[in-house]
């Protein structure tokens, strides 16, 4: 009896819908509603807010969901182990990733993974905002750069490099900057932030001090220009058309650098490569299908 209503509650919490939960479970909406009402009565706690338009978790419901999700994950893993499902993974994977990286690099590989493993279902939400994996019911997140959340487990998948570059036509007309201070004389094409990342090093030909310590410091340099877009593709287009200088990750500009349509600038000041991570909650059992996807991505994204 202690299991009654648990699956129904978890599905409603994740889909925010009694109707969708019932469809996924293969039962009636009324059955889902009855089971959750009985569960709330047994616990003497209100787990869900219900309106005509939306279903959401109460504070107690969020706590209960986190524990129930872990229990169901463990049960799923146990069933997979005895059914030998690790060789043929199946089920739903819910993940999130940055927008452009997800579109260009990640989801094409996820599609390849699904071709290979036809019983896998994937729900992906692309966002440049940091999403709470536990509250959102996510199995996996792809994140770039330094990880600050110690409650997460992580596996390094790849790395990326930011390039400062411009079209030859722009450089011919306005000149080429050779040191960071010269950027103030140029039209810098901005993204969502008004600063760029660099390594600021002592002009001695060496990146070490006499004591052997690293003399370089990461630096955020404020820049300005006539363009500010929250779209990397649009910034690349502006740079290709000679409107100014841009700083963007390699997956935006690599092919244009290779063809000569863009020229890399200030290479001596280029910041260190940023790591790209697969992140998942430490209290969430990493099921075989998630582990297989993470390993699949790591193998194909490794450089």
Short mmCIF file of C-alpha atoms in Angstrom, two decimals:
data_model
loop_
_atom_site.label_atom_id
_atom_site.label_comp_id
_atom_site.label_asym_id
_atom_site.label_seq_id
_atom_site.Cartn_x
_atom_site.Cartn_y
_atom_site.Cartn_z
CA UNK A 1 0.00 0.00 0.00
CA UNK A 2 2.92 2.36 0.60
CA UNK A 3 3.61 2.27 -3.18
CA UNK A 4 0.05 3.26 -4.12
CA UNK A 5 -0.02 6.61 -5.92
CA UNK A 6 3.76 7.06 -6.11
CA UNK A 7 4.11 6.52 -9.86
CA UNK A 8 1.01 8.60 -10.54
CA UNK A 9 2.36 11.44 -8.40
CA UNK A 10 5.80 11.42 -10.05
CA UNK A 11 4.32 11.43 -13.56
CA UNK A 12 1.94 14.29 -12.76
CA UNK A 13 4.80 16.25 -11.17
CA UNK A 14 6.98 15.81 -14.27
CA UNK A 15 4.32 16.40 -16.92
CA UNK A 16 2.35 18.99 -14.89
CA UNK A 17 -0.78 17.35 -16.21
CA UNK A 18 -3.13 14.62 -14.94
CA UNK A 19 -4.20 13.84 -18.50
CA UNK A 20 -0.63 13.43 -19.83
CA UNK A 21 0.37 11.37 -16.79
CA UNK A 22 -2.60 9.07 -17.30
CA UNK A 23 -1.71 8.63 -20.97
CA UNK A 24 1.90 7.74 -20.13
CA UNK A 25 0.81 5.28 -17.44
CA UNK A 26 -1.91 3.75 -19.61
CA UNK A 27 -4.71 4.39 -17.11
CA UNK A 28 -7.63 6.81 -16.82
CA UNK A 29 -7.30 10.38 -15.62
CA UNK A 30 -9.80 9.59 -12.90
CA UNK A 31 -7.62 6.73 -11.69
CA UNK A 32 -4.59 9.02 -11.44
CA UNK A 33 -6.62 11.61 -9.56
CA UNK A 34 -7.99 9.02 -7.11
CA UNK A 35 -4.55 7.56 -6.40
CA UNK A 36 -2.97 10.95 -5.71
CA UNK A 37 -5.87 12.05 -3.53
CA UNK A 38 -5.52 8.84 -1.53
CA UNK A 39 -1.75 9.41 -1.27
CA UNK A 40 -2.25 12.95 0.03
CA UNK A 41 -4.80 11.68 2.54
CA UNK A 42 -2.47 8.92 3.71
CA UNK A 43 0.42 11.39 4.14
CA UNK A 44 -1.87 14.12 5.48
CA UNK A 45 0.01 16.54 3.17
CA UNK A 46 -1.07 18.55 0.14
CA UNK A 47 1.38 17.62 -2.64
CA UNK A 48 -0.07 19.47 -5.62
CA UNK A 49 -1.74 22.77 -6.41
CA UNK A 50 -4.53 22.17 -8.92
CA UNK A 51 -6.16 24.82 -11.11
CA UNK A 52 -8.10 24.53 -14.36
CA UNK A 53 -4.98 25.55 -16.28
CA UNK A 54 -2.01 24.24 -14.35
CA UNK A 55 -0.77 21.64 -11.91
CA UNK A 56 2.25 22.51 -9.75
CA UNK A 57 4.05 21.13 -6.73
CA UNK A 58 3.68 22.46 -3.23
CA UNK A 59 6.85 22.91 -1.17
CA UNK A 60 6.19 19.58 0.51
CA UNK A 61 5.44 18.09 -2.89
CA UNK A 62 8.86 19.12 -4.24
CA UNK A 63 10.62 17.41 -1.36
CA UNK A 64 8.51 14.28 -1.70
CA UNK A 65 9.03 14.24 -5.48
CA UNK A 66 12.83 14.29 -5.17
CA UNK A 67 12.78 11.21 -2.94
CA UNK A 68 10.13 9.39 -4.98
CA UNK A 69 11.98 10.04 -8.23
CA UNK A 70 15.10 8.49 -6.74
CA UNK A 71 13.13 5.45 -5.57
CA UNK A 72 11.59 4.92 -9.01
CA UNK A 73 14.98 5.37 -10.68
CA UNK A 74 16.38 2.68 -8.41
CA UNK A 75 13.48 0.37 -9.19
CA UNK A 76 13.92 1.03 -12.91
CA UNK A 77 17.62 0.24 -12.65
CA UNK A 78 16.85 -2.99 -10.80
CA UNK A 79 14.39 -4.06 -13.48
CA UNK A 80 16.86 -3.20 -16.20
CA UNK A 81 19.57 -5.21 -14.48
CA UNK A 82 17.48 -8.40 -14.25
CA UNK A 83 16.01 -7.91 -17.73
CA UNK A 84 19.42 -7.32 -19.34
CA UNK A 85 18.20 -3.97 -20.66
CA UNK A 86 21.62 -2.43 -20.45
CA UNK A 87 22.44 -3.93 -23.84
CA UNK A 88 19.24 -2.45 -25.27
CA UNK A 89 18.36 0.66 -23.28
CA UNK A 90 14.85 1.96 -23.32
CA UNK A 91 12.76 4.68 -21.72
CA UNK A 92 12.65 8.45 -21.54
CA UNK A 93 15.64 10.76 -21.04
CA UNK A 94 15.01 14.38 -20.09
CA UNK A 95 17.94 16.74 -20.66
CA UNK A 96 18.80 20.39 -20.99
CA UNK A 97 21.65 22.22 -22.75
CA UNK A 98 22.68 25.71 -23.91
CA UNK A 99 20.76 26.78 -27.00
CA UNK A 100 23.37 27.01 -29.75
CA UNK A 101 25.59 24.23 -28.45
CA UNK A 102 22.52 22.05 -28.15
CA UNK A 103 21.37 22.82 -31.68
CA UNK A 104 24.73 22.50 -33.40
CA UNK A 105 26.66 19.93 -31.42
CA UNK A 106 24.52 17.99 -28.97
CA UNK A 107 21.13 17.15 -30.44
CA UNK A 108 22.45 15.82 -33.77
CA UNK A 109 24.43 13.30 -31.71
CA UNK A 110 21.38 12.56 -29.56
CA UNK A 111 19.46 11.86 -32.78
CA UNK A 112 22.22 9.46 -33.89
CA UNK A 113 21.98 7.78 -30.48
CA UNK A 114 18.22 7.34 -30.90
CA UNK A 115 18.71 5.81 -34.34
CA UNK A 116 21.01 3.27 -32.75
CA UNK A 117 18.76 2.69 -29.73
CA UNK A 118 15.21 2.87 -31.06
CA UNK A 119 13.49 2.31 -27.71
CA UNK A 120 14.88 5.54 -26.25
CA UNK A 121 12.69 8.65 -25.98
CA UNK A 122 14.23 12.09 -25.42
CA UNK A 123 12.80 15.34 -24.12
CA UNK A 124 15.27 18.23 -24.53
CA UNK A 125 14.88 21.81 -23.34
CA UNK A 126 17.47 24.24 -24.68
CA UNK A 127 18.12 27.29 -22.54
CA UNK A 128 21.04 29.55 -21.68
CA UNK A 129 19.65 29.88 -18.15
CA UNK A 130 20.89 27.58 -15.40
CA UNK A 131 18.04 25.17 -14.70
CA UNK A 132 17.45 23.31 -11.43
CA UNK A 133 17.73 19.68 -12.49
CA UNK A 134 16.01 18.21 -9.46
CA UNK A 135 13.02 20.54 -9.45
CA UNK A 136 12.66 20.16 -13.20
CA UNK A 137 12.93 16.38 -13.16
CA UNK A 138 15.92 16.40 -15.52
CA UNK A 139 18.17 13.38 -15.87
CA UNK A 140 21.04 15.29 -17.42
CA UNK A 141 22.35 18.76 -18.23
CA UNK A 142 25.13 19.91 -20.53
CA UNK A 143 27.02 22.86 -19.06
CA UNK A 144 29.99 24.90 -20.24
CA UNK A 145 32.79 26.42 -18.17
CA UNK A 146 33.44 26.29 -14.46
CA UNK A 147 31.03 24.27 -12.35
CA UNK A 148 29.93 25.97 -9.16
CA UNK A 149 27.25 23.56 -7.95
CA UNK A 150 28.87 21.02 -5.63
CA UNK A 151 25.62 19.05 -5.34
CA UNK A 152 26.03 17.77 -8.90
CA UNK A 153 28.10 14.97 -10.34
CA UNK A 154 29.89 15.72 -13.63
CA UNK A 155 31.74 14.04 -16.49
CA UNK A 156 33.87 16.04 -18.90
CA UNK A 157 32.72 15.61 -22.50
CA UNK A 158 34.79 18.07 -24.48
CA UNK A 159 36.12 21.63 -24.48
CA UNK A 160 35.66 24.83 -26.45
CA UNK A 161 37.78 27.87 -27.30
CA UNK A 162 36.63 31.47 -27.71
CA UNK A 163 38.07 33.32 -30.71
CA UNK A 164 38.25 37.05 -31.37
CA UNK A 165 37.97 37.57 -35.10
CA UNK A 166 36.96 39.92 -37.90
CA UNK A 167 36.55 39.93 -41.67
CA UNK A 168 39.58 40.91 -43.80
CA UNK A 169 37.56 43.82 -45.24
CA UNK A 170 37.02 45.30 -41.78
CA UNK A 171 40.71 44.94 -40.86
CA UNK A 172 41.79 46.51 -44.15
CA UNK A 173 39.57 49.52 -43.49
CA UNK A 174 40.09 50.00 -39.74
CA UNK A 175 43.37 48.24 -38.96
CA UNK A 176 44.25 45.19 -36.86
CA UNK A 177 44.38 45.40 -33.04
CA UNK A 178 47.54 43.86 -31.55
CA UNK A 179 47.01 44.57 -27.84
CA UNK A 180 43.86 44.64 -25.72
CA UNK A 181 43.88 48.41 -25.22
CA UNK A 182 43.42 48.91 -28.98
CA UNK A 183 39.97 47.31 -28.87
CA UNK A 184 38.61 50.63 -27.56
CA UNK A 185 39.30 52.02 -31.05
CA UNK A 186 37.21 49.35 -32.77
CA UNK A 187 33.56 48.44 -33.24
CA UNK A 188 33.05 45.36 -31.06
CA UNK A 189 29.99 43.24 -31.81
CA UNK A 190 28.38 42.34 -28.49
CA UNK A 191 26.35 39.39 -27.32
CA UNK A 192 24.38 39.34 -24.08
CA UNK A 193 27.31 40.78 -22.08
CA UNK A 194 29.25 44.01 -22.53
CA UNK A 195 32.63 42.45 -21.81
CA UNK A 196 34.95 39.84 -23.34
CA UNK A 197 37.18 37.27 -21.65
CA UNK A 198 40.97 37.33 -22.05
CA UNK A 199 44.19 36.32 -20.37
CA UNK A 200 46.16 39.42 -19.37
CA UNK A 201 49.86 38.54 -19.23
CA UNK A 202 53.03 40.50 -18.58
CA UNK A 203 54.71 41.66 -21.76
CA UNK A 204 57.97 39.79 -21.04
CA UNK A 205 57.70 36.97 -23.51
CA UNK A 206 57.06 34.62 -20.62
CA UNK A 207 53.88 33.61 -18.87
CA UNK A 208 55.69 32.88 -15.59
CA UNK A 209 57.06 35.16 -12.92
CA UNK A 210 60.63 34.84 -11.61
CA UNK A 211 59.30 32.74 -8.76
CA UNK A 212 57.77 30.33 -11.22
CA UNK A 213 54.19 31.36 -10.50
CA UNK A 214 51.77 32.02 -13.30
CA UNK A 215 51.82 35.73 -14.11
CA UNK A 216 48.63 35.59 -16.15
CA UNK A 217 45.26 36.66 -14.93
CA UNK A 218 41.85 36.11 -16.43
CA UNK A 219 40.43 39.47 -17.41
CA UNK A 220 36.97 40.70 -18.32
CA UNK A 221 37.46 43.63 -20.68
CA UNK A 222 34.54 45.95 -21.31
CA UNK A 223 34.00 46.61 -25.00
CA UNK A 224 31.44 48.58 -26.98
CA UNK A 225 30.03 48.86 -30.47
CA UNK A 226 27.01 49.46 -32.62
CA UNK A 227 25.63 45.93 -32.39
CA UNK A 228 24.30 43.88 -29.47
CA UNK A 229 22.52 40.63 -30.30
CA UNK A 230 21.58 37.62 -28.19
CA UNK A 231 22.19 35.42 -31.23
CA UNK A 232 25.60 34.01 -32.07
CA UNK A 233 24.56 33.32 -35.66
CA UNK A 234 23.58 36.96 -36.15
CA UNK A 235 26.88 38.12 -34.66
CA UNK A 236 28.81 35.89 -37.07
CA UNK A 237 26.81 37.31 -39.96
CA UNK A 238 27.60 40.86 -38.84
CA UNK A 239 31.30 40.04 -38.59
CA UNK A 240 31.33 38.38 -42.03
CA UNK A 241 29.78 41.54 -43.48
CA UNK A 242 32.57 43.67 -42.05
CA UNK A 243 30.59 45.43 -39.34
CA UNK A 244 33.15 44.84 -36.59
CA UNK A 245 35.12 42.46 -34.38
CA UNK A 246 33.46 39.58 -32.54
CA UNK A 247 34.35 37.09 -29.79
CA UNK A 248 32.58 33.75 -30.13
CA UNK A 249 33.14 30.02 -29.40
CA UNK A 250 34.88 27.87 -31.98
CA UNK A 251 31.74 26.07 -33.15
CA UNK A 252 30.39 29.39 -34.50
CA UNK A 253 33.51 30.51 -36.38
CA UNK A 254 35.79 27.53 -37.11
CA UNK A 255 34.73 27.03 -40.72
CA UNK A 256 35.07 30.75 -41.48
CA UNK A 257 38.54 30.88 -39.92
CA UNK A 258 39.52 27.85 -42.01
CA UNK A 259 38.23 29.45 -45.23
CA UNK A 260 39.76 32.86 -44.51
CA UNK A 261 36.37 34.59 -44.35
CA UNK A 262 37.32 35.57 -40.78
CA UNK A 263 40.77 36.26 -39.31
CA UNK A 264 41.70 35.31 -35.74
CA UNK A 265 42.97 38.23 -33.64
CA UNK A 266 44.77 38.72 -30.31
CA UNK A 267 45.70 35.04 -30.10
CA UNK A 268 48.28 35.72 -27.38
CA UNK A 269 45.48 36.92 -25.12
CA UNK A 270 43.12 34.04 -25.80
CA UNK A 271 41.62 32.66 -22.60
CA UNK A 272 42.11 28.99 -21.68
CA UNK A 273 39.79 26.42 -23.16
CA UNK A 274 36.49 25.94 -21.33
CA UNK A 275 35.36 22.44 -20.42
CA UNK A 276 32.01 21.06 -21.51
CA UNK A 277 30.36 18.82 -18.92
CA UNK A 278 27.56 16.31 -18.57
CA UNK A 279 26.01 17.06 -15.18
CA UNK A 280 23.49 15.06 -13.16
CA UNK A 281 22.21 15.10 -9.56
CA UNK A 282 24.44 13.18 -7.17
CA UNK A 283 21.43 11.67 -5.42
CA UNK A 284 19.96 10.43 -8.69
CA UNK A 285 20.94 6.91 -9.68
CA UNK A 286 22.65 7.07 -13.06
CA UNK A 287 20.62 4.53 -14.96
CA UNK A 288 22.18 2.43 -17.74
CA UNK A 289 20.50 4.48 -20.48
CA UNK A 290 21.86 7.76 -19.09
CA UNK A 291 25.33 6.31 -18.58
CA UNK A 292 25.29 4.95 -22.13
CA UNK A 293 24.27 8.33 -23.56
CA UNK A 294 26.93 10.18 -21.56
CA UNK A 295 29.63 7.73 -22.73
CA UNK A 296 28.34 8.02 -26.31
CA UNK A 297 28.57 11.82 -26.21
CA UNK A 298 32.00 11.79 -24.54
CA UNK A 299 33.42 9.50 -27.23
CA UNK A 300 32.13 11.63 -30.11
CA UNK A 301 32.72 15.07 -28.64
CA UNK A 302 36.25 14.36 -27.37
CA UNK A 303 38.92 16.41 -29.17
#
